[in-house]
Amino acid sequence: MEKFFLFIDDADDAAMFPVARLQSVTCAGDGAIVVKFSPGSLGDGQAASIDSVALTVTADTEKTVMQAIARAANATGPQYSDGVILVADDVASKYLDSNITACAITLDA
């Protein structure tokens, strides 16, 4: 079964990406992580087609959050039986790791 990362940054703004499409997770500064997926919404063959999600995290916890994302991507078990890994839900204030405080989705960045 394929697994998906789920991000919700507003009541009518959400995105779900296949874990297999994860391109990178980078620290973009203190308290900032960028998760990139390719190809993005423009599809295969489009060089600049990358969707990204900016995660706001507690200062100096970037490594901890990055490790949590990696563990979730590789994990198996009943909590992933539906194939969905909730990384960030700003509406319900639920996060994969307690150090994540917000997310912002950008398609075709």
mmCIF file with all atom_site columns, C-alpha atoms in Angstrom:
data_model
loop_
_atom_site.group_PDB
_atom_site.id
_atom_site.type_symbol
_atom_site.label_atom_id
_atom_site.label_alt_id
_atom_site.label_comp_id
_atom_site.label_asym_id
_atom_site.label_entity_id
_atom_site.label_seq_id
_atom_site.pdbx_PDB_ins_code
_atom_site.Cartn_x
_atom_site.Cartn_y
_atom_site.Cartn_z
_atom_site.occupancy
_atom_site.B_iso_or_equiv
_atom_site.pdbx_formal_charge
_atom_site.auth_seq_id
_atom_site.auth_comp_id
_atom_site.auth_asym_id
_atom_site.auth_atom_id
_atom_site.pdbx_PDB_model_num
ATOM 1   C CA . MET A 1 1   ? 0.000   0.000  0.000   1.00 0.00 ? 1   MET A CA 1
ATOM 2   C CA . GLU A 1 2   ? 1.301   3.438  -0.911  1.00 0.00 ? 2   GLU A CA 1
ATOM 3   C CA . LYS A 1 3   ? 1.625   5.980  1.898   1.00 0.00 ? 3   LYS A CA 1
ATOM 4   C CA . PHE A 1 4   ? 0.783   9.674  1.650   1.00 0.00 ? 4   PHE A CA 1
ATOM 5   C CA . PHE A 1 5   ? 1.832   12.756 3.632   1.00 0.00 ? 5   PHE A CA 1
ATOM 6   C CA . LEU A 1 6   ? -1.142  15.013 4.499   1.00 0.00 ? 6   LEU A CA 1
ATOM 7   C CA . PHE A 1 7   ? -0.868  18.759 5.138   1.00 0.00 ? 7   PHE A CA 1
ATOM 8   C CA . ILE A 1 8   ? -3.767  21.103 5.987   1.00 0.00 ? 8   ILE A CA 1
ATOM 9   C CA . ASP A 1 9   ? -3.044  24.811 6.340   1.00 0.00 ? 9   ASP A CA 1
ATOM 10  C CA . ASP A 1 10  ? -6.568  26.251 6.219   1.00 0.00 ? 10  ASP A CA 1
ATOM 11  C CA . ALA A 1 11  ? -10.173 25.074 6.215   1.00 0.00 ? 11  ALA A CA 1
ATOM 12  C CA . ASP A 1 12  ? -10.199 24.889 2.420   1.00 0.00 ? 12  ASP A CA 1
ATOM 13  C CA . ASP A 1 13  ? -6.498  24.386 1.705   1.00 0.00 ? 13  ASP A CA 1
ATOM 14  C CA . ALA A 1 14  ? -4.956  20.931 1.981   1.00 0.00 ? 14  ALA A CA 1
ATOM 15  C CA . ALA A 1 15  ? -2.565  18.721 0.064   1.00 0.00 ? 15  ALA A CA 1
ATOM 16  C CA . MET A 1 16  ? -1.637  15.067 0.126   1.00 0.00 ? 16  MET A CA 1
ATOM 17  C CA . PHE A 1 17  ? 1.558   13.818 -1.519  1.00 0.00 ? 17  PHE A CA 1
ATOM 18  C CA . PRO A 1 18  ? 2.815   10.269 -2.068  1.00 0.00 ? 18  PRO A CA 1
ATOM 19  C CA . VAL A 1 19  ? 5.734   9.542  0.269   1.00 0.00 ? 19  VAL A CA 1
ATOM 20  C CA . ALA A 1 20  ? 7.553   8.140  -2.769  1.00 0.00 ? 20  ALA A CA 1
ATOM 21  C CA . ARG A 1 21  ? 7.505   11.627 -4.352  1.00 0.00 ? 21  ARG A CA 1
ATOM 22  C CA . LEU A 1 22  ? 9.401   13.208 -1.451  1.00 0.00 ? 22  LEU A CA 1
ATOM 23  C CA . GLN A 1 23  ? 12.362  15.024 -2.966  1.00 0.00 ? 23  GLN A CA 1
ATOM 24  C CA . SER A 1 24  ? 13.940  16.702 0.059   1.00 0.00 ? 24  SER A CA 1
ATOM 25  C CA . VAL A 1 25  ? 13.472  18.005 3.584   1.00 0.00 ? 25  VAL A CA 1
ATOM 26  C CA . THR A 1 26  ? 15.679  21.000 4.303   1.00 0.00 ? 26  THR A CA 1
ATOM 27  C CA . CYS A 1 27  ? 16.262  23.459 7.104   1.00 0.00 ? 27  CYS A CA 1
ATOM 28  C CA . ALA A 1 28  ? 15.483  26.857 5.614   1.00 0.00 ? 28  ALA A CA 1
ATOM 29  C CA . GLY A 1 29  ? 16.487  28.815 8.727   1.00 0.00 ? 29  GLY A CA 1
ATOM 30  C CA . ASP A 1 30  ? 15.890  28.812 12.444  1.00 0.00 ? 30  ASP A CA 1
ATOM 31  C CA . GLY A 1 31  ? 12.388  27.459 12.951  1.00 0.00 ? 31  GLY A CA 1
ATOM 32  C CA . ALA A 1 32  ? 11.788  26.760 9.269   1.00 0.00 ? 32  ALA A CA 1
ATOM 33  C CA . ILE A 1 33  ? 11.727  23.489 7.312   1.00 0.00 ? 33  ILE A CA 1
ATOM 34  C CA . VAL A 1 34  ? 10.829  23.052 3.649   1.00 0.00 ? 34  VAL A CA 1
ATOM 35  C CA . VAL A 1 35  ? 9.457   19.725 2.421   1.00 0.00 ? 35  VAL A CA 1
ATOM 36  C CA . LYS A 1 36  ? 9.595   19.346 -1.382  1.00 0.00 ? 36  LYS A CA 1
ATOM 37  C CA . PHE A 1 37  ? 7.797   16.904 -3.638  1.00 0.00 ? 37  PHE A CA 1
ATOM 38  C CA . SER A 1 38  ? 8.450   16.262 -7.309  1.00 0.00 ? 38  SER A CA 1
ATOM 39  C CA . PRO A 1 39  ? 7.163   16.239 -9.833  1.00 0.00 ? 39  PRO A CA 1
ATOM 40  C CA . GLY A 1 40  ? 4.773   18.901 -8.700  1.00 0.00 ? 40  GLY A CA 1
ATOM 41  C CA . SER A 1 41  ? 1.308   19.764 -9.868  1.00 0.00 ? 41  SER A CA 1
ATOM 42  C CA . LEU A 1 42  ? 2.570   20.579 -13.374 1.00 0.00 ? 42  LEU A CA 1
ATOM 43  C CA . GLY A 1 43  ? 3.464   16.896 -13.771 1.00 0.00 ? 43  GLY A CA 1
ATOM 44  C CA . ASP A 1 44  ? 6.309   14.820 -15.183 1.00 0.00 ? 44  ASP A CA 1
ATOM 45  C CA . GLY A 1 45  ? 8.644   16.430 -17.681 1.00 0.00 ? 45  GLY A CA 1
ATOM 46  C CA . GLN A 1 46  ? 8.298   19.916 -16.259 1.00 0.00 ? 46  GLN A CA 1
ATOM 47  C CA . ALA A 1 47  ? 11.735  20.871 -14.917 1.00 0.00 ? 47  ALA A CA 1
ATOM 48  C CA . ALA A 1 48  ? 10.454  23.496 -12.496 1.00 0.00 ? 48  ALA A CA 1
ATOM 49  C CA . SER A 1 49  ? 7.512   21.495 -11.230 1.00 0.00 ? 49  SER A CA 1
ATOM 50  C CA . ILE A 1 50  ? 8.027   21.124 -7.493  1.00 0.00 ? 50  ILE A CA 1
ATOM 51  C CA . ASP A 1 51  ? 5.366   21.405 -4.814  1.00 0.00 ? 51  ASP A CA 1
ATOM 52  C CA . SER A 1 52  ? 6.540   22.431 -1.361  1.00 0.00 ? 52  SER A CA 1
ATOM 53  C CA . VAL A 1 53  ? 5.292   22.749 2.176   1.00 0.00 ? 53  VAL A CA 1
ATOM 54  C CA . ALA A 1 54  ? 6.921   25.168 4.582   1.00 0.00 ? 54  ALA A CA 1
ATOM 55  C CA . LEU A 1 55  ? 6.770   23.965 8.171   1.00 0.00 ? 55  LEU A CA 1
ATOM 56  C CA . THR A 1 56  ? 7.168   26.380 11.038  1.00 0.00 ? 56  THR A CA 1
ATOM 57  C CA . VAL A 1 57  ? 8.822   24.617 13.957  1.00 0.00 ? 57  VAL A CA 1
ATOM 58  C CA . THR A 1 58  ? 10.073  25.493 17.408  1.00 0.00 ? 58  THR A CA 1
ATOM 59  C CA . ALA A 1 59  ? 13.515  27.117 17.154  1.00 0.00 ? 59  ALA A CA 1
ATOM 60  C CA . ASP A 1 60  ? 16.431  24.688 17.210  1.00 0.00 ? 60  ASP A CA 1
ATOM 61  C CA . THR A 1 61  ? 14.231  21.587 16.744  1.00 0.00 ? 61  THR A CA 1
ATOM 62  C CA . GLU A 1 62  ? 14.690  21.271 12.983  1.00 0.00 ? 62  GLU A CA 1
ATOM 63  C CA . LYS A 1 63  ? 16.720  18.059 13.256  1.00 0.00 ? 63  LYS A CA 1
ATOM 64  C CA . THR A 1 64  ? 14.151  16.467 15.577  1.00 0.00 ? 64  THR A CA 1
ATOM 65  C CA . VAL A 1 65  ? 11.305  17.278 13.192  1.00 0.00 ? 65  VAL A CA 1
ATOM 66  C CA . MET A 1 66  ? 13.253  16.085 10.156  1.00 0.00 ? 66  MET A CA 1
ATOM 67  C CA . GLN A 1 67  ? 13.941  12.778 11.923  1.00 0.00 ? 67  GLN A CA 1
ATOM 68  C CA . ALA A 1 68  ? 10.242  12.433 12.820  1.00 0.00 ? 68  ALA A CA 1
ATOM 69  C CA . ILE A 1 69  ? 9.295   12.881 9.158   1.00 0.00 ? 69  ILE A CA 1
ATOM 70  C CA . ALA A 1 70  ? 11.841  10.252 8.093   1.00 0.00 ? 70  ALA A CA 1
ATOM 71  C CA . ARG A 1 71  ? 10.664  7.790  10.752  1.00 0.00 ? 71  ARG A CA 1
ATOM 72  C CA . ALA A 1 72  ? 7.032   8.253  9.715   1.00 0.00 ? 72  ALA A CA 1
ATOM 73  C CA . ALA A 1 73  ? 7.902   7.766  6.040   1.00 0.00 ? 73  ALA A CA 1
ATOM 74  C CA . ASN A 1 74  ? 9.564   4.452  6.839   1.00 0.00 ? 74  ASN A CA 1
ATOM 75  C CA . ALA A 1 75  ? 7.212   3.247  9.584   1.00 0.00 ? 75  ALA A CA 1
ATOM 76  C CA . THR A 1 76  ? 4.661   0.492  9.421   1.00 0.00 ? 76  THR A CA 1
ATOM 77  C CA . GLY A 1 77  ? 1.954   -0.348 11.877  1.00 0.00 ? 77  GLY A CA 1
ATOM 78  C CA . PRO A 1 78  ? -1.705  0.147  12.689  1.00 0.00 ? 78  PRO A CA 1
ATOM 79  C CA . GLN A 1 79  ? -1.443  3.959  12.886  1.00 0.00 ? 79  GLN A CA 1
ATOM 80  C CA . TYR A 1 80  ? -0.663  3.919  9.137   1.00 0.00 ? 80  TYR A CA 1
ATOM 81  C CA . SER A 1 81  ? -3.207  1.286  8.090   1.00 0.00 ? 81  SER A CA 1
ATOM 82  C CA . ASP A 1 82  ? -5.081  3.820  5.945   1.00 0.00 ? 82  ASP A CA 1
ATOM 83  C CA . GLY A 1 83  ? -1.870  4.939  4.223   1.00 0.00 ? 83  GLY A CA 1
ATOM 84  C CA . VAL A 1 84  ? -2.128  8.526  5.497   1.00 0.00 ? 84  VAL A CA 1
ATOM 85  C CA . ILE A 1 85  ? 0.573   10.233 7.553   1.00 0.00 ? 85  ILE A CA 1
ATOM 86  C CA . LEU A 1 86  ? -0.716  13.499 8.998   1.00 0.00 ? 86  LEU A CA 1
ATOM 87  C CA . VAL A 1 87  ? 2.250   15.858 9.124   1.00 0.00 ? 87  VAL A CA 1
ATOM 88  C CA . ALA A 1 88  ? 0.456   19.115 9.846   1.00 0.00 ? 88  ALA A CA 1
ATOM 89  C CA . ASP A 1 89  ? -3.161  20.131 10.372  1.00 0.00 ? 89  ASP A CA 1
ATOM 90  C CA . ASP A 1 90  ? -3.358  23.819 11.266  1.00 0.00 ? 90  ASP A CA 1
ATOM 91  C CA . VAL A 1 91  ? -7.165  23.690 11.505  1.00 0.00 ? 91  VAL A CA 1
ATOM 92  C CA . ALA A 1 92  ? -7.247  20.953 14.169  1.00 0.00 ? 92  ALA A CA 1
ATOM 93  C CA . SER A 1 93  ? -3.831  21.860 15.656  1.00 0.00 ? 93  SER A CA 1
ATOM 94  C CA . LYS A 1 94  ? -2.567  18.306 15.147  1.00 0.00 ? 94  LYS A CA 1
ATOM 95  C CA . TYR A 1 95  ? 1.005   17.638 14.103  1.00 0.00 ? 95  TYR A CA 1
ATOM 96  C CA . LEU A 1 96  ? 3.308   14.694 13.463  1.00 0.00 ? 96  LEU A CA 1
ATOM 97  C CA . ASP A 1 97  ? 5.746   16.149 15.982  1.00 0.00 ? 97  ASP A CA 1
ATOM 98  C CA . SER A 1 98  ? 4.895   18.528 18.826  1.00 0.00 ? 98  SER A CA 1
ATOM 99  C CA . ASN A 1 99  ? 7.575   20.959 17.584  1.00 0.00 ? 99  ASN A CA 1
ATOM 100 C CA . ILE A 1 100 ? 5.647   21.662 14.365  1.00 0.00 ? 100 ILE A CA 1
ATOM 101 C CA . THR A 1 101 ? 3.486   24.763 14.841  1.00 0.00 ? 101 THR A CA 1
ATOM 102 C CA . ALA A 1 102 ? 2.205   25.602 11.338  1.00 0.00 ? 102 ALA A CA 1
ATOM 103 C CA . CYS A 1 103 ? 2.441   24.804 7.640   1.00 0.00 ? 103 CYS A CA 1
ATOM 104 C CA . ALA A 1 104 ? 2.030   26.622 4.334   1.00 0.00 ? 104 ALA A CA 1
ATOM 105 C CA . ILE A 1 105 ? 1.436   24.763 1.059   1.00 0.00 ? 105 ILE A CA 1
ATOM 106 C CA . THR A 1 106 ? 2.860   26.066 -2.231  1.00 0.00 ? 106 THR A CA 1
ATOM 107 C CA . LEU A 1 107 ? 2.036   24.256 -5.463  1.00 0.00 ? 107 LEU A CA 1
ATOM 108 C CA . ASP A 1 108 ? 4.434   24.420 -8.420  1.00 0.00 ? 108 ASP A CA 1
ATOM 109 C CA . ALA A 1 109 ? 7.039   26.378 -6.499  1.00 0.00 ? 109 ALA A CA 1
#
